[in-house]
mmCIF file of C-alpha atoms in Angstrom:
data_model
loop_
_atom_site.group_PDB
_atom_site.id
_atom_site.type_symbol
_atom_site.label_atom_id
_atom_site.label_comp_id
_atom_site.label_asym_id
_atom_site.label_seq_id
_atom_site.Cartn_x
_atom_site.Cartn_y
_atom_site.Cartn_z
ATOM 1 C CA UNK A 67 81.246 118.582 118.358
ATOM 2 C CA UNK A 68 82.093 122.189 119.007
ATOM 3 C CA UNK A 69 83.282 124.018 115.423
ATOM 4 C CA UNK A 70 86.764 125.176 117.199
ATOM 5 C CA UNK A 71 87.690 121.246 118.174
ATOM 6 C CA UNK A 72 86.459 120.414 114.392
ATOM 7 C CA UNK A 73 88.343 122.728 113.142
ATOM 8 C CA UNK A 74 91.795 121.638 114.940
ATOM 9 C CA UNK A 75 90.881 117.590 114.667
ATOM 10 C CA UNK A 76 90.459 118.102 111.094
ATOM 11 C CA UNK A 77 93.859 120.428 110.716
ATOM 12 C CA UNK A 78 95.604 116.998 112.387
ATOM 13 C CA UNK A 79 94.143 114.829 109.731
ATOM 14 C CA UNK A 80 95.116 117.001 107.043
ATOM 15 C CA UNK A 81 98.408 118.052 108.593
ATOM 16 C CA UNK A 82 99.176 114.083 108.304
ATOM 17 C CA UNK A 83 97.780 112.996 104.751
ATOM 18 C CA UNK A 84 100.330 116.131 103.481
ATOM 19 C CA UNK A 85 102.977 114.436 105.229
ATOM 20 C CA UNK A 86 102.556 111.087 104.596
ATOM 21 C CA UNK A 87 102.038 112.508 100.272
ATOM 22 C CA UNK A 88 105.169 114.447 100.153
ATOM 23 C CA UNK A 89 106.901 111.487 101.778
ATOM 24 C CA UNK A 90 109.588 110.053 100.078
ATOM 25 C CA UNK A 91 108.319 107.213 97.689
ATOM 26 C CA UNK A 92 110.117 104.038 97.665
ATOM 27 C CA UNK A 93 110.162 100.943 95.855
ATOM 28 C CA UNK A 94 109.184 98.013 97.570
ATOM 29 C CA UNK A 95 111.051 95.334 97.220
ATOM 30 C CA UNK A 96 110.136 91.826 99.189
ATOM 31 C CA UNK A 97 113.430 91.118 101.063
ATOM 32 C CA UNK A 98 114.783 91.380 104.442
ATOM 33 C CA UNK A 99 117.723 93.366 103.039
ATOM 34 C CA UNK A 100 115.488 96.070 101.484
ATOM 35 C CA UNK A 101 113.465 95.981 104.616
ATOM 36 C CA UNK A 102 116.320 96.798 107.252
ATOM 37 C CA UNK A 103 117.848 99.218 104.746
ATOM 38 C CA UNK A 104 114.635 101.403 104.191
ATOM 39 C CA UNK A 105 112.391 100.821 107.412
ATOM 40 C CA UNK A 106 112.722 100.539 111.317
ATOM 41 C CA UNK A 107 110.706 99.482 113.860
ATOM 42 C CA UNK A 108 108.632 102.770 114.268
ATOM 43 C CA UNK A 109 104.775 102.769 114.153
ATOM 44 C CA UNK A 110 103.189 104.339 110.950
ATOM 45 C CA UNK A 111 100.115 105.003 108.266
ATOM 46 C CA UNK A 112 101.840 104.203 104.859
ATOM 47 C CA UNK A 113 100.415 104.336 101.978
ATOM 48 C CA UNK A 114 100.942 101.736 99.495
ATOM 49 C CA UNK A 115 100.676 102.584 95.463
ATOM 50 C CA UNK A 116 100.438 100.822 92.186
ATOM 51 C CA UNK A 117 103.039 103.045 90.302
ATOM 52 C CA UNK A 118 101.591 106.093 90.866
ATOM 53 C CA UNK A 119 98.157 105.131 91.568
ATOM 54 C CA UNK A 120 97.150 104.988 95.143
ATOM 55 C CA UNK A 121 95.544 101.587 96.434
ATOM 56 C CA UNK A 122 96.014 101.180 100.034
ATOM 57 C CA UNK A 123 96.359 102.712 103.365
ATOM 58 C CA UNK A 124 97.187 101.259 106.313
ATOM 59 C CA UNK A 125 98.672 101.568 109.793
ATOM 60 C CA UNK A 126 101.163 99.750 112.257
ATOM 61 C CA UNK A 127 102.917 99.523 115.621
ATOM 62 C CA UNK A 128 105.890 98.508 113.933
ATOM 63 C CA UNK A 129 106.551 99.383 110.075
ATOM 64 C CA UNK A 130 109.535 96.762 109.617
ATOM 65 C CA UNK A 131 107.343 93.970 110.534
ATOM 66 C CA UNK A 132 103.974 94.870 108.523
ATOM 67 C CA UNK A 133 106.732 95.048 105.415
ATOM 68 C CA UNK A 134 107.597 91.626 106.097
ATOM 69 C CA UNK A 135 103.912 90.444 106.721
ATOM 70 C CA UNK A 136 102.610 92.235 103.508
ATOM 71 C CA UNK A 137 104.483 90.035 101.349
ATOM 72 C CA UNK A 138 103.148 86.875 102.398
ATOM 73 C CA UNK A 139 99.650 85.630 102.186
ATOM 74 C CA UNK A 140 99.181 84.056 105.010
ATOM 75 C CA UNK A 141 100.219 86.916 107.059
ATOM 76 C CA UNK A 142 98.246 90.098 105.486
ATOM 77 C CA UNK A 143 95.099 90.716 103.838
ATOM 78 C CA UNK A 144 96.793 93.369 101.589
ATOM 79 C CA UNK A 145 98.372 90.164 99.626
ATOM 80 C CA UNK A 146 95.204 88.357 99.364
ATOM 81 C CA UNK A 147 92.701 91.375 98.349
ATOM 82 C CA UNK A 148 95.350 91.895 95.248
ATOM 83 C CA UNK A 149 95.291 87.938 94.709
ATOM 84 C CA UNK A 150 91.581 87.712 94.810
ATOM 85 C CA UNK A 151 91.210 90.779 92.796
ATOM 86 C CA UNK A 152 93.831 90.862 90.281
ATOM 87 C CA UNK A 153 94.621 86.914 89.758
ATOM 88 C CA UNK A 154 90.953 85.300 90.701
ATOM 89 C CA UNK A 155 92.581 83.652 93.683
ATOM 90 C CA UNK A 156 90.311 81.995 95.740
ATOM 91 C CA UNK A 157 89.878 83.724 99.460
ATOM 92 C CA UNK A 158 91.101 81.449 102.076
ATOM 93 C CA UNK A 159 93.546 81.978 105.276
ATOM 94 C CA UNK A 160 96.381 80.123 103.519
ATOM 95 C CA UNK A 161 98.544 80.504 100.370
ATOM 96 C CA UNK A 162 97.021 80.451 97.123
ATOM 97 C CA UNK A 163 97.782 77.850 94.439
ATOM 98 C CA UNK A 164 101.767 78.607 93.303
ATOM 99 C CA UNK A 165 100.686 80.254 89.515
ATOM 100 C CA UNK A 166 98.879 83.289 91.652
ATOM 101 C CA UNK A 167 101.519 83.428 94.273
ATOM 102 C CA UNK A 168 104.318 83.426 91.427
ATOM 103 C CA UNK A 169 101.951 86.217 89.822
ATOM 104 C CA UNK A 170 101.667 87.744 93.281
ATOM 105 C CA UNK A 171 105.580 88.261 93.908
ATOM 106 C CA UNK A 172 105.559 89.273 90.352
ATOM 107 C CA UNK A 173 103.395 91.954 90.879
ATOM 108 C CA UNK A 174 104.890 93.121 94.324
ATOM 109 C CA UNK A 175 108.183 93.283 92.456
ATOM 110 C CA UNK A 176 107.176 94.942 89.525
ATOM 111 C CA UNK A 177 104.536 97.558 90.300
ATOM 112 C CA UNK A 178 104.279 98.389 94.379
ATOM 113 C CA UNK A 179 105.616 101.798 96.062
ATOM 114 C CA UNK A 180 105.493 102.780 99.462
ATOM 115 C CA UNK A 181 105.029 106.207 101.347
ATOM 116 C CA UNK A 182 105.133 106.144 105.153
ATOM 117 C CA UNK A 183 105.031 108.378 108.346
ATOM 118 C CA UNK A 184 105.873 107.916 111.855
ATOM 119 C CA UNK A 185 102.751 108.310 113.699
ATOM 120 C CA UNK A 186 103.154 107.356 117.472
ATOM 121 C CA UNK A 187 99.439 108.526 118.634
ATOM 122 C CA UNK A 188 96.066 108.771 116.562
ATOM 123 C CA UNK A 189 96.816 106.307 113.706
ATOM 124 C CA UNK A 190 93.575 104.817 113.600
ATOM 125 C CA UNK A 191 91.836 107.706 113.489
ATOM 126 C CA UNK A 192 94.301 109.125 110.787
ATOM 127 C CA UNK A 193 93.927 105.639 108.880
ATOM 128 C CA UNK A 194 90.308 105.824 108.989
ATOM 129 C CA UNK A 195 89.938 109.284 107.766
ATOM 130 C CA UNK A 196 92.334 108.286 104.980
ATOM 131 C CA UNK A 197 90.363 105.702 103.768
ATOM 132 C CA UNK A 198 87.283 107.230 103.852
ATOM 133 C CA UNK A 199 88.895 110.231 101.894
ATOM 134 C CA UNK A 200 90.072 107.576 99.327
ATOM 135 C CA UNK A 201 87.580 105.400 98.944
ATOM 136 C CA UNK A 202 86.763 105.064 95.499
ATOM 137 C CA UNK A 203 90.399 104.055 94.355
ATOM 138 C CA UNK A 204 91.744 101.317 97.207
ATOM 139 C CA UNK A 205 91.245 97.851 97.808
ATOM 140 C CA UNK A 206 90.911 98.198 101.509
ATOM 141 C CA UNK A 207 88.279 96.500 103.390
ATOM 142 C CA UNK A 208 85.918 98.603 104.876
ATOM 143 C CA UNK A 209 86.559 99.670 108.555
ATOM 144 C CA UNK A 210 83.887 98.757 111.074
ATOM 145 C CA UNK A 211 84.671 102.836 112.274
ATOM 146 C CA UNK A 212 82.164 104.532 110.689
ATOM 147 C CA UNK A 213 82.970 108.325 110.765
ATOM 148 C CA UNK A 214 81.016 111.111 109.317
ATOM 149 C CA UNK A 215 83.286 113.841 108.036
ATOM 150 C CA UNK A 216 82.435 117.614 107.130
ATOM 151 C CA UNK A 217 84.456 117.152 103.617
ATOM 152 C CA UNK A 218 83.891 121.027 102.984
ATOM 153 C CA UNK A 219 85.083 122.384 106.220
ATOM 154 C CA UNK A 220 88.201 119.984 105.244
ATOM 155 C CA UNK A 221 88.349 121.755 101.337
ATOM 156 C CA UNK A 222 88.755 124.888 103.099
ATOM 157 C CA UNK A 223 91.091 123.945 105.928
ATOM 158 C CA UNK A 224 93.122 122.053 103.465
ATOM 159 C CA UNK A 225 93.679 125.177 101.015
ATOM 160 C CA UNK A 226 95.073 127.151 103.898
#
């Protein structure tokens, strides 16, 4: 890859992740009412936190409706990594037994935040370069993308 095309990919990436951190952060909450109050149907990386401690990022054609599949096991594997992990729920594609779901909704209730962007074109690659960049502190799975990134050319691009 030519230096100058690096050098502009990379100041896309960045330019998102500074968006998508100075974001407003809101509580998640698991109903519909929260969900048509706070979110629309726009596509989107969000970034999903612990309190204050970063554990996710993802992306979506349509926030509103990956709000309403997060919050349900059977719909998203955010819900099951933090069952498996958290509550030693057992992996499978449906429900887990009702004491780790109750946990589960506990949990959702009491501890998740959100921070999103609208992102209508290079959300994968925006995801992807998130997660790698993250790594070490979220539960994602790993993405089948692998990308090699030039994390000091980044440092200084990201100081500008």
């Amino acid at each position: 890859m030519h230096l100058y095309k690096e050098r502009e990919l990379y100041k896309v990436l960045i330019k998102a992740e500074k968006q998508l951190f100075t974001s407003p952060r809101i509580k998640l909450e698991r109903t519909l009412l929260w969900r048509k109050e706070n979110l629309t149907h726009i596509p989107a990386i969000y970034a999903i936190f612990e309190n204050k401690n970063l554990i996710y990022i993802g992306e979506t054609g349509d926030l509103l409706k990956r709000m309403s599949d997060i919050t349900r096991t059977v719909n998203h594997s955010f819900r099951k990594q933090i069952g498996h992990r958290f509550f030693n729920g057992i992996k499978s594609s449906k429900k887990f037994e009702e004491e780790i779901e109750i946990k589960l909704d506990k949990y959702f209730d009491d501890t998740l935040y959100i921070q999103f962007i609208e992102v209508n074109f290079g959300r994968s690659e925006i995801e992807t370069y998130l997660i790698d960049k993250f790594k070490a502190q979220l539960i994602n799975s790993p993405k089948k993308r692998k990308q090699k990134y030039n994390y000091e050319l980044i440092n200084l691009l990201f100081n500008d």
